[in-house]
Short mmCIF file of C-alpha atoms in Angstrom, two decimals:
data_model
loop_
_atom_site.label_atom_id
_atom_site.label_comp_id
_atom_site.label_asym_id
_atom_site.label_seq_id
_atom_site.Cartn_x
_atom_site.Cartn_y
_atom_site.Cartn_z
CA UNK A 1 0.00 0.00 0.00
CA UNK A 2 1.88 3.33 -1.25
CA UNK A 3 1.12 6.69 0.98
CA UNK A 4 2.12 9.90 -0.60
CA UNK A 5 0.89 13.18 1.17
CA UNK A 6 2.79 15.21 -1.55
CA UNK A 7 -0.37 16.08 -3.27
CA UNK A 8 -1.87 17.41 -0.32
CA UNK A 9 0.43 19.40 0.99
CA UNK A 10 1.25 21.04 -2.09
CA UNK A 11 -2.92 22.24 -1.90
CA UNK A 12 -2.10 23.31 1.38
CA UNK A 13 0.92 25.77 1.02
CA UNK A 14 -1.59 28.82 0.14
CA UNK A 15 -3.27 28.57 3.60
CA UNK A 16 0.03 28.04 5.55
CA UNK A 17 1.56 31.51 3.40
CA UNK A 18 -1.85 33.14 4.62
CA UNK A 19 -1.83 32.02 8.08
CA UNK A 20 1.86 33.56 8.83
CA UNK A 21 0.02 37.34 8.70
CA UNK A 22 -3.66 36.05 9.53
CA UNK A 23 -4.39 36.68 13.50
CA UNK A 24 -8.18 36.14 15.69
CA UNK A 25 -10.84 36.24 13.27
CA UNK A 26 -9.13 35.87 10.43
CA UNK A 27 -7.38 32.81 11.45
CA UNK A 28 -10.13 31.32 12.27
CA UNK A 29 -11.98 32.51 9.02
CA UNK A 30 -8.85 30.62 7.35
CA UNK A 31 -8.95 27.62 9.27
CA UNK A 32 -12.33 27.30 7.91
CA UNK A 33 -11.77 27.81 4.64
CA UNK A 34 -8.55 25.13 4.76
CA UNK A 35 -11.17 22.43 6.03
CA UNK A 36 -13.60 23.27 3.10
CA UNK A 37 -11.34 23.73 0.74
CA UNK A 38 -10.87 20.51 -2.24
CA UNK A 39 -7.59 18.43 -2.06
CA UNK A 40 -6.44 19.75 1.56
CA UNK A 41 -6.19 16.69 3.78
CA UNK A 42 -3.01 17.09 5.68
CA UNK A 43 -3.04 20.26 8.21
CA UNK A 44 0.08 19.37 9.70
CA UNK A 45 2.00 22.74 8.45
CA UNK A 46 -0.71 25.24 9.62
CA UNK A 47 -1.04 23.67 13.21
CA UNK A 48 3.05 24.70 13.60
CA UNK A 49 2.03 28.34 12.34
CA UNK A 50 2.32 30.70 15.26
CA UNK A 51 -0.95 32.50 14.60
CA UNK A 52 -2.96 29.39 14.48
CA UNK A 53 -1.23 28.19 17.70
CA UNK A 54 -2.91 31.12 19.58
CA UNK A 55 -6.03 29.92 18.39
CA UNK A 56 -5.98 27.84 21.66
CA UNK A 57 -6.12 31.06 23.94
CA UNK A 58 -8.80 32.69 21.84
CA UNK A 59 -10.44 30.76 19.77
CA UNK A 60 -10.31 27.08 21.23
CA UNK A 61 -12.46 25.19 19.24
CA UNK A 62 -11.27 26.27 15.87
CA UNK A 63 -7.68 25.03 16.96
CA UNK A 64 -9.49 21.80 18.73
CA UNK A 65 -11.72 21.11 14.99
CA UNK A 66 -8.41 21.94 12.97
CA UNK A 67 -6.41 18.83 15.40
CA UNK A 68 -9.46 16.68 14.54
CA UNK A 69 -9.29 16.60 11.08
CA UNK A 70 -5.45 16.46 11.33
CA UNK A 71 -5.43 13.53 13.79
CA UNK A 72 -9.11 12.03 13.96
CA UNK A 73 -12.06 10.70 12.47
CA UNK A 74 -15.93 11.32 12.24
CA UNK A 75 -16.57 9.09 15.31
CA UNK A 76 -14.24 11.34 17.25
CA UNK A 77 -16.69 13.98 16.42
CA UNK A 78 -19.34 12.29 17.25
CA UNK A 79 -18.64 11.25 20.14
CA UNK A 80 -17.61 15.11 21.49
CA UNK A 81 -19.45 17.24 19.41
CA UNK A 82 -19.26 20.40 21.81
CA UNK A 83 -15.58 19.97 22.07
CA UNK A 84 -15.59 20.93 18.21
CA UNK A 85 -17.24 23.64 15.61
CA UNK A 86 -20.35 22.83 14.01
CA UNK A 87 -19.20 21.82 10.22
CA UNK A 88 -20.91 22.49 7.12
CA UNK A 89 -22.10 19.41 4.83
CA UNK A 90 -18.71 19.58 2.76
CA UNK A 91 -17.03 19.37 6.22
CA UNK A 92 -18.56 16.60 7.46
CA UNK A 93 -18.19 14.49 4.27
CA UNK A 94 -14.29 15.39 3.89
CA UNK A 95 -13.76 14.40 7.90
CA UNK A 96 -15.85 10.86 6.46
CA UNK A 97 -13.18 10.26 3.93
CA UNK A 98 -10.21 11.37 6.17
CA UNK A 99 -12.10 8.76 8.50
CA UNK A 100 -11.50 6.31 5.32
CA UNK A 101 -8.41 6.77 4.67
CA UNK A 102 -7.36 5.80 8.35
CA UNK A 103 -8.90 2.75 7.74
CA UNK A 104 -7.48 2.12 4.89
CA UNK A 105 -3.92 2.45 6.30
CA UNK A 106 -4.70 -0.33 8.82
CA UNK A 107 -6.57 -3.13 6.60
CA UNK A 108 -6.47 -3.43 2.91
CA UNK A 109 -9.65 -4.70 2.84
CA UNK A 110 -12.53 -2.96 4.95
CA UNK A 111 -15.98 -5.00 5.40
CA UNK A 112 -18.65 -2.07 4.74
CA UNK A 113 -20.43 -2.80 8.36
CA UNK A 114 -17.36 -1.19 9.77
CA UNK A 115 -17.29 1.44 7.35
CA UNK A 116 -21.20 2.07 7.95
CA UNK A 117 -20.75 2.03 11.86
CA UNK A 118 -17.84 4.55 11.40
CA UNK A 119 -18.95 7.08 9.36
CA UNK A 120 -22.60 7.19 10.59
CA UNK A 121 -23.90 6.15 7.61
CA UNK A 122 -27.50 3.84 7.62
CA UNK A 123 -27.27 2.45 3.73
CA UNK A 124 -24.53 1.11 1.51
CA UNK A 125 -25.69 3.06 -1.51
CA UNK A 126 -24.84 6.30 0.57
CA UNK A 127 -22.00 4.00 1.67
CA UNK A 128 -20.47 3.22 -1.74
CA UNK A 129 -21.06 6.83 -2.83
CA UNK A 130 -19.04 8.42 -0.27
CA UNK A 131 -16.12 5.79 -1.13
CA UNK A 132 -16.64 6.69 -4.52
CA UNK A 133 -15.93 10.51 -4.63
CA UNK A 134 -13.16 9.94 -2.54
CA UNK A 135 -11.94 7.56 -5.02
CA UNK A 136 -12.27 10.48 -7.58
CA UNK A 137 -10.60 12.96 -4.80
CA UNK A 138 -7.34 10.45 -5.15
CA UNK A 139 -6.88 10.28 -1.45
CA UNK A 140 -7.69 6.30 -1.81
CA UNK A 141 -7.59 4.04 -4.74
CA UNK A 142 -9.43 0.37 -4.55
CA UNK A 143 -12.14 -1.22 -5.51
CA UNK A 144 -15.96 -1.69 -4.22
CA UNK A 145 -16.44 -5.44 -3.75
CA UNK A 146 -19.85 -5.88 -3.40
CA UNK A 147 -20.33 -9.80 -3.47
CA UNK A 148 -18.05 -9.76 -0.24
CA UNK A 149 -19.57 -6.65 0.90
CA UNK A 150 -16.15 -4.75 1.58
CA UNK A 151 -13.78 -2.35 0.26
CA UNK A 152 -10.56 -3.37 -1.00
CA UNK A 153 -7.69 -0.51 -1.14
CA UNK A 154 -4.86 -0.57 -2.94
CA UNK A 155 -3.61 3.05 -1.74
CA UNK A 156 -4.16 5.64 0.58
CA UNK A 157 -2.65 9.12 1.21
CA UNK A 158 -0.38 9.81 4.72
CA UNK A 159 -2.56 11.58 7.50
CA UNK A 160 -0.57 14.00 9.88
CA UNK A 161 1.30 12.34 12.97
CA UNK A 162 0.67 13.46 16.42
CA UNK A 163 3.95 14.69 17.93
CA UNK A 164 3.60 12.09 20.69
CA UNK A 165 3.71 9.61 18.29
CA UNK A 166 6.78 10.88 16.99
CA UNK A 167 8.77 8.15 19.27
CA UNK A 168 6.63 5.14 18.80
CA UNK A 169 7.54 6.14 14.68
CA UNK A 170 11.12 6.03 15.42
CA UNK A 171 11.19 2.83 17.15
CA UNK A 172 9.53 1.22 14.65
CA UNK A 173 11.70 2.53 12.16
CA UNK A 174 15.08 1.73 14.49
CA UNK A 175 13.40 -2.34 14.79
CA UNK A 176 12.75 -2.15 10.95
CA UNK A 177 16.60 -0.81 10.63
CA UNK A 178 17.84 -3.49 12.64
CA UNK A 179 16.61 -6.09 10.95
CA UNK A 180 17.42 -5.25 7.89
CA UNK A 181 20.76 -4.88 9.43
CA UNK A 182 20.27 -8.44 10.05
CA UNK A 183 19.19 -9.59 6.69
CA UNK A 184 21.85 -7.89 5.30
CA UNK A 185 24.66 -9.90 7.11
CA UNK A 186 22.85 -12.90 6.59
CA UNK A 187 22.62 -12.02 2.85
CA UNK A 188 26.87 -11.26 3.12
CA UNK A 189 27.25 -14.67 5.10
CA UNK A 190 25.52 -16.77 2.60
CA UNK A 191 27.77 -14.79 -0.33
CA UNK A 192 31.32 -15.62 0.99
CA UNK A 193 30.16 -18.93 1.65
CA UNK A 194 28.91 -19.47 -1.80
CA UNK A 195 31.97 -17.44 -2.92
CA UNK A 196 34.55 -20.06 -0.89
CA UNK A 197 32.31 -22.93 -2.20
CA UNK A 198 32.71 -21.63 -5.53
CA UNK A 199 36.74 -21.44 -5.54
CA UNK A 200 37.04 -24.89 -4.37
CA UNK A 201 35.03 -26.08 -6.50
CA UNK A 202 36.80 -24.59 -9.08
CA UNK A 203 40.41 -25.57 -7.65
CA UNK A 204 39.14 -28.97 -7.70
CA UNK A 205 38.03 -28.94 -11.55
CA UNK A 206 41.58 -27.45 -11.89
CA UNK A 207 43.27 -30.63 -10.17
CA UNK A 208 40.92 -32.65 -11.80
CA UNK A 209 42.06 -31.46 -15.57
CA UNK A 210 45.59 -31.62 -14.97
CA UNK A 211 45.11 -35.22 -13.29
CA UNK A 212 43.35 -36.08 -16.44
CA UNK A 213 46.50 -34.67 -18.65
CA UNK A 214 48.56 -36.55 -16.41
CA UNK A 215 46.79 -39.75 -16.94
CA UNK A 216 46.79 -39.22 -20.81
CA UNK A 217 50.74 -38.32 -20.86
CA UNK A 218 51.08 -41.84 -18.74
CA UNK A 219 48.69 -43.81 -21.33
CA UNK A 220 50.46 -42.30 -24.43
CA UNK A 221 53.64 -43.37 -22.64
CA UNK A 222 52.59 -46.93 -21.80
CA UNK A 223 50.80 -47.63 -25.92
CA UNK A 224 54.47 -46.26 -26.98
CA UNK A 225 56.62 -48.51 -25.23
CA UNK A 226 53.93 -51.19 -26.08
CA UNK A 227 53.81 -50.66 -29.47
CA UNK A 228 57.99 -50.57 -29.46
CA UNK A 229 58.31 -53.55 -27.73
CA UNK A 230 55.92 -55.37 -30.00
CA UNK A 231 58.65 -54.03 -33.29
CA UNK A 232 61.20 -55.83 -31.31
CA UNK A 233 59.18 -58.70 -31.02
CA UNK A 234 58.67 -59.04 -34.68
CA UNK A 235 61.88 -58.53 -35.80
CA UNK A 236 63.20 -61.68 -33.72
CA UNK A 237 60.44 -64.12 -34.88
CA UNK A 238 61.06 -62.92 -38.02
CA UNK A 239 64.59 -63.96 -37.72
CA UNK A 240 64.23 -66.99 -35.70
CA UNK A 241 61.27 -67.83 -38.79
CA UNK A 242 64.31 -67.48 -41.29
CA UNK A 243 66.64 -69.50 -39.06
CA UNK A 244 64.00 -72.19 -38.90
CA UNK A 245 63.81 -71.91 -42.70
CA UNK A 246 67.70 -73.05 -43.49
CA UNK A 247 67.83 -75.67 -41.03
CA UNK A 248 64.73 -77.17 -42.86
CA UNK A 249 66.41 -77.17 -45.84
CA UNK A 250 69.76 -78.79 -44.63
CA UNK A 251 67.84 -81.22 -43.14
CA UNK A 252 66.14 -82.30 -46.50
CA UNK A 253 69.13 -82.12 -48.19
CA UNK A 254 71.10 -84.94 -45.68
CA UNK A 255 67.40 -87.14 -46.01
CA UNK A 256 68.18 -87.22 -49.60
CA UNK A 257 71.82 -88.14 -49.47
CA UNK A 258 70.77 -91.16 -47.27
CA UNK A 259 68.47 -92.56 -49.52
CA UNK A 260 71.23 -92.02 -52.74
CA UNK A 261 73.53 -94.12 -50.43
CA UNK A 262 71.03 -96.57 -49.42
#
């Protein structure tokens, strides 16, 4: 799930610019006009401006509605609607889809009898409206599932942090750190061990190469003293063959003068 607030805050930069010379009524006349206003749904900036920060001595519940919709959701308003301004009809239905898109950045998929008991709302056709246009206001993307009766998000835009929550953010971020800090050694273990594997095996197909150039050298050694030996061999049968051959013939020779004498 991607969160990008860039969009947002860009919308938001003409209020903040306003608010640095904006003091009492007009402040509060702005921070009205920021909660109205299309595509501003982070608030974060124009809470740190000085002049809205004095809001809390004079005008209270401005600077209380302004936290809400930087921090909260509808049943926050709800549930302390003194605490908070009255808000006009495009308001209420942009504090509904800020109370969306926190739900959306803790479950992908959102079962609408959630979404109904959250934002007040007694049908799913006013339901699946309200997710709709802020669809088309590109603070959440996803999809109406209506078999299942839930909406599925695929993205949702940052809200503002509280400062206490500052810490808890770090923490997280430290333990996410750290184990990638992990992962990453793992991932460097497992590399010079393939790495050593790797040069042994290929010092090993080097001893195995030359012991197979060795073992030719001794073969072509061995077939030529073989085939050396077996010249020698020939030459003397050849000779004892012709040796054979002479006697034979003296021999015939004396069986013949024995039968002239007899």
């Amino acid at each position: 799930m991607v969160v990008d607030k860039s969009t947002t805050t860009n919308a938001l930069e003409q209020f903040v610019v306003l608010a640095k010379s904006a003091k009492g009524a007009a402040c509060v006349e702005l921070v009205k006009q920021a909660l109205e206003a299309p595509g501003v749904y982070v608030f974060g900036e124009l809470l740190d401006s000085p002049n809205v920060a004095d809001l809390l001595n004079t005008h209270k519940i401005y600077l209380s509605t302004l936290n809400l919709f930087a921090y909260g959701t509808y049943k926050d308003y709800l549930a302390n609607p003194q605490d908070f301004m009255q808000l006009s009809p495009a308001q209420k239905k942009k504090l509904q889809h800020l109370t969306i898109v926190t739900l959306a950045t803790k479950s992908k998929c959102i079962p609408y009898d959630v979404l109904l008991k959250e934002l007040e709302i007694k049908n799913v056709r006013d339901l699946e409206d309200l997710i709709i246009e802020a669809i088309y206001a590109d603070i959440i993307h996803g999809k109406l599932d209506q078999k299942n009766s839930q909406l599925e998000v695929d993205y949702a835009i940052g809200r503002d942090i509280r400062p206490e929550d500052i810490n808890t953010i770090v923490n997280c971020l430290q333990d996410w750190s750290s184990a990638c800090d992990k992962v990453l050694h793992c991932v460097e273990s497992q590399i010079c061990r393939a790495n050593s594997e790797k040069s042994s095996a290929m010092l090993r197909q080097l001893e195995i190469e030359q012991e197979i150039v060795n073992i030719k050298k001794t073969l072509k050694t061995q077939l030529q003293e073989r085939s050396d030996g077996t010249d020698e061999l020939m030459v003397v049968d050849s000779r004892e063959a012709a040796s054979s051959g002479d006697k034979g013939k003296k021999g015939q020779k004396v069986a013949k003068g024995l039968k002239i004498l007899r």
